Short mmCIF file of C-alpha atoms in Angstrom, two decimals:
data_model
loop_
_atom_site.label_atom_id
_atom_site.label_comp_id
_atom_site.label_asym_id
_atom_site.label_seq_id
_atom_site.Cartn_x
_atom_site.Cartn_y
_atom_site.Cartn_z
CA UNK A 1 42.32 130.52 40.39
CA UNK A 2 41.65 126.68 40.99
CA UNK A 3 42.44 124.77 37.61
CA UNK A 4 39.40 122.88 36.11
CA UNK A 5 39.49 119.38 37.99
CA UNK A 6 40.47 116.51 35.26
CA UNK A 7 37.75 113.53 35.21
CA UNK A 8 39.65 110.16 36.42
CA UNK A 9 38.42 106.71 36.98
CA UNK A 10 39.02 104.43 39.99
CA UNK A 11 42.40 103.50 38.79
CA UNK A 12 41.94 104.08 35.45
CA UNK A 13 39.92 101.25 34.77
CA UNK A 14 37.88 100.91 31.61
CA UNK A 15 33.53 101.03 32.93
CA UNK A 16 32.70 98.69 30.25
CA UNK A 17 33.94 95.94 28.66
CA UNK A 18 35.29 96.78 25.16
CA UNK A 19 33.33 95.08 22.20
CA UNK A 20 34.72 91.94 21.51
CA UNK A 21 34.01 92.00 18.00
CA UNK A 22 36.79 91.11 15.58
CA UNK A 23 38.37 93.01 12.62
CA UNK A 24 38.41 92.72 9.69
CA UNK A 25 35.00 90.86 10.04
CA UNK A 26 32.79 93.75 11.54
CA UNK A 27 34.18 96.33 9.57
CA UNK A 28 33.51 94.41 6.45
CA UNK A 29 30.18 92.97 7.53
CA UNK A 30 29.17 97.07 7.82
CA UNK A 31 30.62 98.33 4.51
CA UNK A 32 29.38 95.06 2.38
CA UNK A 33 25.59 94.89 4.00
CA UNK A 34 25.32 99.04 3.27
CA UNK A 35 26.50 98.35 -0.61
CA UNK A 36 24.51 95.75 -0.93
CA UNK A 37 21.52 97.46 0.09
CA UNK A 38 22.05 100.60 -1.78
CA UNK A 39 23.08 98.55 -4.90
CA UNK A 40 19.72 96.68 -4.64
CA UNK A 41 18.21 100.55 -4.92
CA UNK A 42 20.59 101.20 -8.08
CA UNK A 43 19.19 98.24 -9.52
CA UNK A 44 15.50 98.92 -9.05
CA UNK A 45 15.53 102.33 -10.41
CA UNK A 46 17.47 101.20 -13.24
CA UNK A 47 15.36 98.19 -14.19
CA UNK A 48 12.53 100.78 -13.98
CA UNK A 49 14.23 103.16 -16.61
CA UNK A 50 15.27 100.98 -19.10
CA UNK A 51 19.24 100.60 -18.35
CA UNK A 52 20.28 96.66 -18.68
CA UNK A 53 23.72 96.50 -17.70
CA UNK A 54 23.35 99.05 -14.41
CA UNK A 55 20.56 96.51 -13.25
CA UNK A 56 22.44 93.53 -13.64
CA UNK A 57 25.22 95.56 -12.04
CA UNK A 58 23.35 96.29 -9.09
CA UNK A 59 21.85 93.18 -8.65
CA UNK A 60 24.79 91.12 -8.73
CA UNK A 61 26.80 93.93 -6.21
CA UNK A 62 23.37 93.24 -3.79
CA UNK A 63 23.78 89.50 -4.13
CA UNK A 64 27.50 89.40 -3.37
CA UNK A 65 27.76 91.97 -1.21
CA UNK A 66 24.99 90.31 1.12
CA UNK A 67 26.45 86.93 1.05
CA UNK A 68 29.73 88.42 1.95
CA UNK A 69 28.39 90.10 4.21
CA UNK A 70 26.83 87.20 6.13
CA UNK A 71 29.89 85.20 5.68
CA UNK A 72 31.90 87.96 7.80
CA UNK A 73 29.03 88.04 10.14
CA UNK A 74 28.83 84.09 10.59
CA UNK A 75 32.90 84.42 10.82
CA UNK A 76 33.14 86.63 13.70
CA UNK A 77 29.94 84.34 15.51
CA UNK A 78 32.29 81.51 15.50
CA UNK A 79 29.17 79.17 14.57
CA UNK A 80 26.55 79.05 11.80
CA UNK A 81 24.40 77.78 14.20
CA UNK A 82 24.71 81.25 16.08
CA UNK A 83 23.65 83.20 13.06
CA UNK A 84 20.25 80.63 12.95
CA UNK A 85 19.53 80.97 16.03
CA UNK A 86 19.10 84.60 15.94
CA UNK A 87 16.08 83.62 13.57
CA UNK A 88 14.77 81.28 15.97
CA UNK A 89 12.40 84.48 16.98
CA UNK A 90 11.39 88.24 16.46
CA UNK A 91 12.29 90.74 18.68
CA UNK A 92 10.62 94.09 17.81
CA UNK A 93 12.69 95.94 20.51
CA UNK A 94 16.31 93.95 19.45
CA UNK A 95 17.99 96.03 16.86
CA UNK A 96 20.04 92.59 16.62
CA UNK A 97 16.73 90.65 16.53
CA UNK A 98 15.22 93.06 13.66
CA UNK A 99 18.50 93.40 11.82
CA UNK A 100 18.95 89.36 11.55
CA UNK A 101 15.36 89.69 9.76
CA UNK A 102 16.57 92.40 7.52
CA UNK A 103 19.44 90.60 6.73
CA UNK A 104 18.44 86.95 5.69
CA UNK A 105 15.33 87.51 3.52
CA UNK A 106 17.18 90.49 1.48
CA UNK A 107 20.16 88.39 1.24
CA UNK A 108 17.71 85.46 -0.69
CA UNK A 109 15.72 87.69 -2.31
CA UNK A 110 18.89 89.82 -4.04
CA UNK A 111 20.76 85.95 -4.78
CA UNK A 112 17.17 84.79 -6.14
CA UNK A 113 17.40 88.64 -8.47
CA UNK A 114 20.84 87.63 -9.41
CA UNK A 115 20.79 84.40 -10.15
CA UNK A 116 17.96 84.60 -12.55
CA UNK A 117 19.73 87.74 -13.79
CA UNK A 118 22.73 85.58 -14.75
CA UNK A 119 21.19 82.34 -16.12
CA UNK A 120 17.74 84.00 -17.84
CA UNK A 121 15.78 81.30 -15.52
CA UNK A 122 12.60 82.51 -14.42
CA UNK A 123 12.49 86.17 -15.12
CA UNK A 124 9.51 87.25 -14.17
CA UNK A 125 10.33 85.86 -10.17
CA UNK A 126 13.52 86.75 -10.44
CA UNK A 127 12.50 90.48 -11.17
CA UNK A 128 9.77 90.51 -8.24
CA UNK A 129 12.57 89.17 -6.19
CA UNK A 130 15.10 92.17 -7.14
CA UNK A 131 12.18 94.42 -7.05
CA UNK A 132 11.08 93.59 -3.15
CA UNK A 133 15.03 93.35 -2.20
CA UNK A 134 15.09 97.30 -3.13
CA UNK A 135 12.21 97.83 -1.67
CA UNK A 136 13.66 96.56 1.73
CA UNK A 137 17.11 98.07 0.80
CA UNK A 138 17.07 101.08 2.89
CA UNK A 139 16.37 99.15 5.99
CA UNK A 140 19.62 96.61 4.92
CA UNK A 141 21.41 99.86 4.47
CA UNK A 142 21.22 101.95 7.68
CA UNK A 143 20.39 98.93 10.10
CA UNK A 144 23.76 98.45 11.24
CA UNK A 145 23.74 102.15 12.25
CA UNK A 146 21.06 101.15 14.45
CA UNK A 147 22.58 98.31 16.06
CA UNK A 148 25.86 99.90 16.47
CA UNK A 149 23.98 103.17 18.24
CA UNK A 150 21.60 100.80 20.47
CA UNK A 151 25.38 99.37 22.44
CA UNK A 152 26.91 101.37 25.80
CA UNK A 153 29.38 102.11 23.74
CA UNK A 154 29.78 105.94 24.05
CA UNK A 155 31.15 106.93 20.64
CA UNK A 156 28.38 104.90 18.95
CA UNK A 157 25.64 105.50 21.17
CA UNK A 158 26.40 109.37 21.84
CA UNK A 159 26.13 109.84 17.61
CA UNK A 160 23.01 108.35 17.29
CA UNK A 161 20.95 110.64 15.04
CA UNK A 162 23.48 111.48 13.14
CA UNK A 163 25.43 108.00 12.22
CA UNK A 164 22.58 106.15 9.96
CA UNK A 165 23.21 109.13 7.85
CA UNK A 166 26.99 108.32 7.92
CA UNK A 167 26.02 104.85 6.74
CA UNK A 168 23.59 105.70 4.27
CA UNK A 169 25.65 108.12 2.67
CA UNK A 170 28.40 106.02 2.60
CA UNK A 171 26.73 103.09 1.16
CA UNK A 172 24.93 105.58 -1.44
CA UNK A 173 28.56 106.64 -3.07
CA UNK A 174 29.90 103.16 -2.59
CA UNK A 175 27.07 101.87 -4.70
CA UNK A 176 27.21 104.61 -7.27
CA UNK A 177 31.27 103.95 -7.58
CA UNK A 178 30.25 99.83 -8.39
CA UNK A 179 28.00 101.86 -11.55
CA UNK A 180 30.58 104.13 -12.55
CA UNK A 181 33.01 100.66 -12.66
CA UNK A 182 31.21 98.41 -14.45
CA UNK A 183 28.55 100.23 -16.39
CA UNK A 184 28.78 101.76 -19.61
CA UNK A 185 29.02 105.92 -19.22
CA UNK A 186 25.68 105.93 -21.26
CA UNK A 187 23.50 104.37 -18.34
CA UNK A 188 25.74 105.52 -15.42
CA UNK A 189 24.05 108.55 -15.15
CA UNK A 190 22.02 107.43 -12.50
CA UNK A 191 25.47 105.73 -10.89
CA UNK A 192 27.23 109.14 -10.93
CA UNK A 193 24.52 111.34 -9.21
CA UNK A 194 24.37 108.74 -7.09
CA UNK A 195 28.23 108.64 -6.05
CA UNK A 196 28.12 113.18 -5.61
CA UNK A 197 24.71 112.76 -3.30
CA UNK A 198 26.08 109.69 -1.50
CA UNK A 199 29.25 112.07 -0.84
CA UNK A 200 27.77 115.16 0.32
CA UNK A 201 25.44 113.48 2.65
CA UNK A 202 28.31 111.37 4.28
CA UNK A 203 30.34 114.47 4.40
CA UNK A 204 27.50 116.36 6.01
CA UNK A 205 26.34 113.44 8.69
CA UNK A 206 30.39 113.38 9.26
CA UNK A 207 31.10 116.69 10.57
CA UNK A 208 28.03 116.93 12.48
CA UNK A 209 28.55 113.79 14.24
CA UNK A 210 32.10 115.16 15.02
CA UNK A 211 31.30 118.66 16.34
CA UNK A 212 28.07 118.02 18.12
CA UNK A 213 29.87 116.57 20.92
CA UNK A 214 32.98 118.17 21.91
CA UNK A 215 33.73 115.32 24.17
CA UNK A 216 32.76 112.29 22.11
CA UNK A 217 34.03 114.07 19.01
CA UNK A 218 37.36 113.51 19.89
CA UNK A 219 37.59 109.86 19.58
CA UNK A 220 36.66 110.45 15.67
CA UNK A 221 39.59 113.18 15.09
CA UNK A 222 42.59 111.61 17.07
CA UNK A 223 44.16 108.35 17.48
CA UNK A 224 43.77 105.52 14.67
CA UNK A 225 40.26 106.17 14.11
CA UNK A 226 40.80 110.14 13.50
CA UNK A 227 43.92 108.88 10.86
CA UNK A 228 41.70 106.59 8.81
CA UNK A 229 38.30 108.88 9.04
CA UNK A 230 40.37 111.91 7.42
CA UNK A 231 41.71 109.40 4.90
CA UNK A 232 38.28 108.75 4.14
CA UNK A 233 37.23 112.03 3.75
CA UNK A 234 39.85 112.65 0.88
CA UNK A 235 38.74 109.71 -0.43
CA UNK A 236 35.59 110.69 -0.64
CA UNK A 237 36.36 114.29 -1.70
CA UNK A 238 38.18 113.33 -4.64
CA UNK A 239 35.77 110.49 -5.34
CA UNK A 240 32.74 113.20 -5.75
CA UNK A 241 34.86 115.64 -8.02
CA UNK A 242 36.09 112.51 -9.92
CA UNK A 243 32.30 111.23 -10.49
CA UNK A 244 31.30 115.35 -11.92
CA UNK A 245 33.82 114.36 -14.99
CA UNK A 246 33.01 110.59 -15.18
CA UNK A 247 30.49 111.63 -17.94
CA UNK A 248 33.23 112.45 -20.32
CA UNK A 249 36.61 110.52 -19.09
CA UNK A 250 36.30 107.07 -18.48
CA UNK A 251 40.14 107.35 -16.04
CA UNK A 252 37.61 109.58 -14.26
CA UNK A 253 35.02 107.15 -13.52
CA UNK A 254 37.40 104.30 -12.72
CA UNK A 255 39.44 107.02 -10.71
CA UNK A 256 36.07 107.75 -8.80
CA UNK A 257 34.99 104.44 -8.64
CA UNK A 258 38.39 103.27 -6.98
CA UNK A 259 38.54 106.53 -4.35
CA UNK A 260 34.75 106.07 -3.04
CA UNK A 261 34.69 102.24 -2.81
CA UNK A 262 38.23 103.02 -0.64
CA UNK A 263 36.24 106.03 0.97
CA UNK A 264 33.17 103.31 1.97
CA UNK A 265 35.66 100.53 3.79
CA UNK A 266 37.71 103.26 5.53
CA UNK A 267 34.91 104.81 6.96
CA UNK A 268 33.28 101.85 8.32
CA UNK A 269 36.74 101.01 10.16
CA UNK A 270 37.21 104.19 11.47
CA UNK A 271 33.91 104.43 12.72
CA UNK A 272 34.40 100.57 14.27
CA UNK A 273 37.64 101.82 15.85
CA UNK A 274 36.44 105.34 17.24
CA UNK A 275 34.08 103.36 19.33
CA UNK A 276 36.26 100.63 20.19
CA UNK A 277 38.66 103.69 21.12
CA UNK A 278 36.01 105.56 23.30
CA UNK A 279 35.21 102.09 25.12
CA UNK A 280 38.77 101.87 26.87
CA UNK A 281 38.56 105.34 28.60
CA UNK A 282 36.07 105.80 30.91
CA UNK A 283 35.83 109.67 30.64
CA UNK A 284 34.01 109.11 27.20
CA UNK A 285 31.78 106.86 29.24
CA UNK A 286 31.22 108.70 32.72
CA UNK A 287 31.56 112.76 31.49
CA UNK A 288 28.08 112.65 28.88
CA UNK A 289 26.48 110.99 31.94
CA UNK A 290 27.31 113.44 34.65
CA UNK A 291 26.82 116.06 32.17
CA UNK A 292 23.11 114.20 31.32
CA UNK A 293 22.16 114.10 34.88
CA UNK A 294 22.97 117.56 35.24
CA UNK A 295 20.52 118.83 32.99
#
């Protein structure tokens, strides 16, 4: 019997360039625009059933989290200028082009929701503000899926249905853990259901996105990326079971809180890593496309 021939490159050599982006700036710039995003939703639904400190908790987590989140952004560009000039037109087929326009107005409109939160200025535009910010939130909160999947690079690219879930769930329980931190337990309800939904999706979207592919699945169970993505599942595990008993135990929700904010950073880097990983060997690159073309 002939052995099953091994795929190898012309000397080894990467096919494309790795990304060039920097850590901790990307990484960041993912897990902060998601919480944002999902915190602006927190905050709508909370304003619209009557729970005060949740909305002013979700509104400020929007506000900061998108303003970090375009500092990281304008950090790893080098050059405000570079960030600007990404607005300088729309691009309805750039998912960097689209996600530039996701991310500036929803970062003014959450600071606008904030701010008037904060000083009592202008309430009535500040709450029309929050209120069109969560309207726009799930588009700030899965975009960066998008952008990430829309690259060459194979262990972004290959996972495309399933990552905005990934991202979405992820920002979900991060979102829900900022409730169950700050907010009293008798309006974190809303926090804590969030946190055990945001979970179970990102657990879900996870293990697909890892087993559909035997090929490109490996770069998200070995190697740095595989170490910090099982991390993050624990994380997230005992985030969920932490957020069932928040109710009662107030350790509990801090506990929870803690473990799923962890659980939303980690798996941002690890998914930033797994495709910087599958970028410097070119059998994560060339095997999907022979495979593809065989078809």
């Amino acid at each position: 019997m002939v052995p099953e021939a091994e795929f190898r490159s012309y000397y080894g050599r990467p096919v494309i360039k790795e990304p060039v982006w920097k850590v901790p700036d990307v990484p960041a710039y993912l897990y902060l625009g998601g919480l944002a995003g999902a915190s602006s939703t927190m905050a709508l639904l909370a304003d619209a059933t009557g729970r005060p400190v949740l909305t002013r908790t979700g509104r400020i987590s929007a506000a900061a989290g998108a303003t970090a989140s375009v500092a990281f952004l304008i950090h790893d560009l080098g050059r405000p200028a570079r960030f600007l000039n990404m607005l300088r037109v729309f691009k309805p087929t750039s998912p960097l082009s689209v996600g530039s326009w996701i991310l500036a107005p929803f970062s003014a409109l959450a600071g606008a929701g904030a701010a008037s939160d904060l000083t009592g200025l202008l309430p009535g535009l500040g709450r029309l503000s929050s209120s069109v910010a969560g309207v726009v939130a799930p588009a700030m909160t899965t975009y960066t899926a998008v952008l990430l999947s829309d690259t060459a690079v194979p262990g972004w690219h290959e996972p495309f249905r399933e990552l905005p879930y990934v991202f979405a769930g992820s920002a979900v329980a991060s979102a829900g853990a900022v409730g169950m931190l700050v907010a009293p337990a008798r309006e974190a309800a809303p926090a804590r259901r969030m946190a055990v939904a945001g979970a179970a999706l990102e657990l879900a979207a996870s293990h697909r996105m890892e087993h559909r592919d035997e090929v490109i699945g490996e770069v998200y169970r070995t190697g740095r990326a595989g170490t910090v993505l099982r991390a993050a599942k624990a994380l997230t595990v005992a985030g969920a079971v932490g957020a069932v008993f928040a109710r009662r135990s107030r350790v509990a929700a801090v506990a929870a809180g803690v473990c799923l904010s962890a659980a939303g950073a980690a798996t941002r880097y690890g998914v930033f890593e797994a495709g910087r990983q599958s970028a410097r060997d070119p059998r994560y690159t060339v095997v999907p496309q022979r495979r593809r073309a065989a078809v």
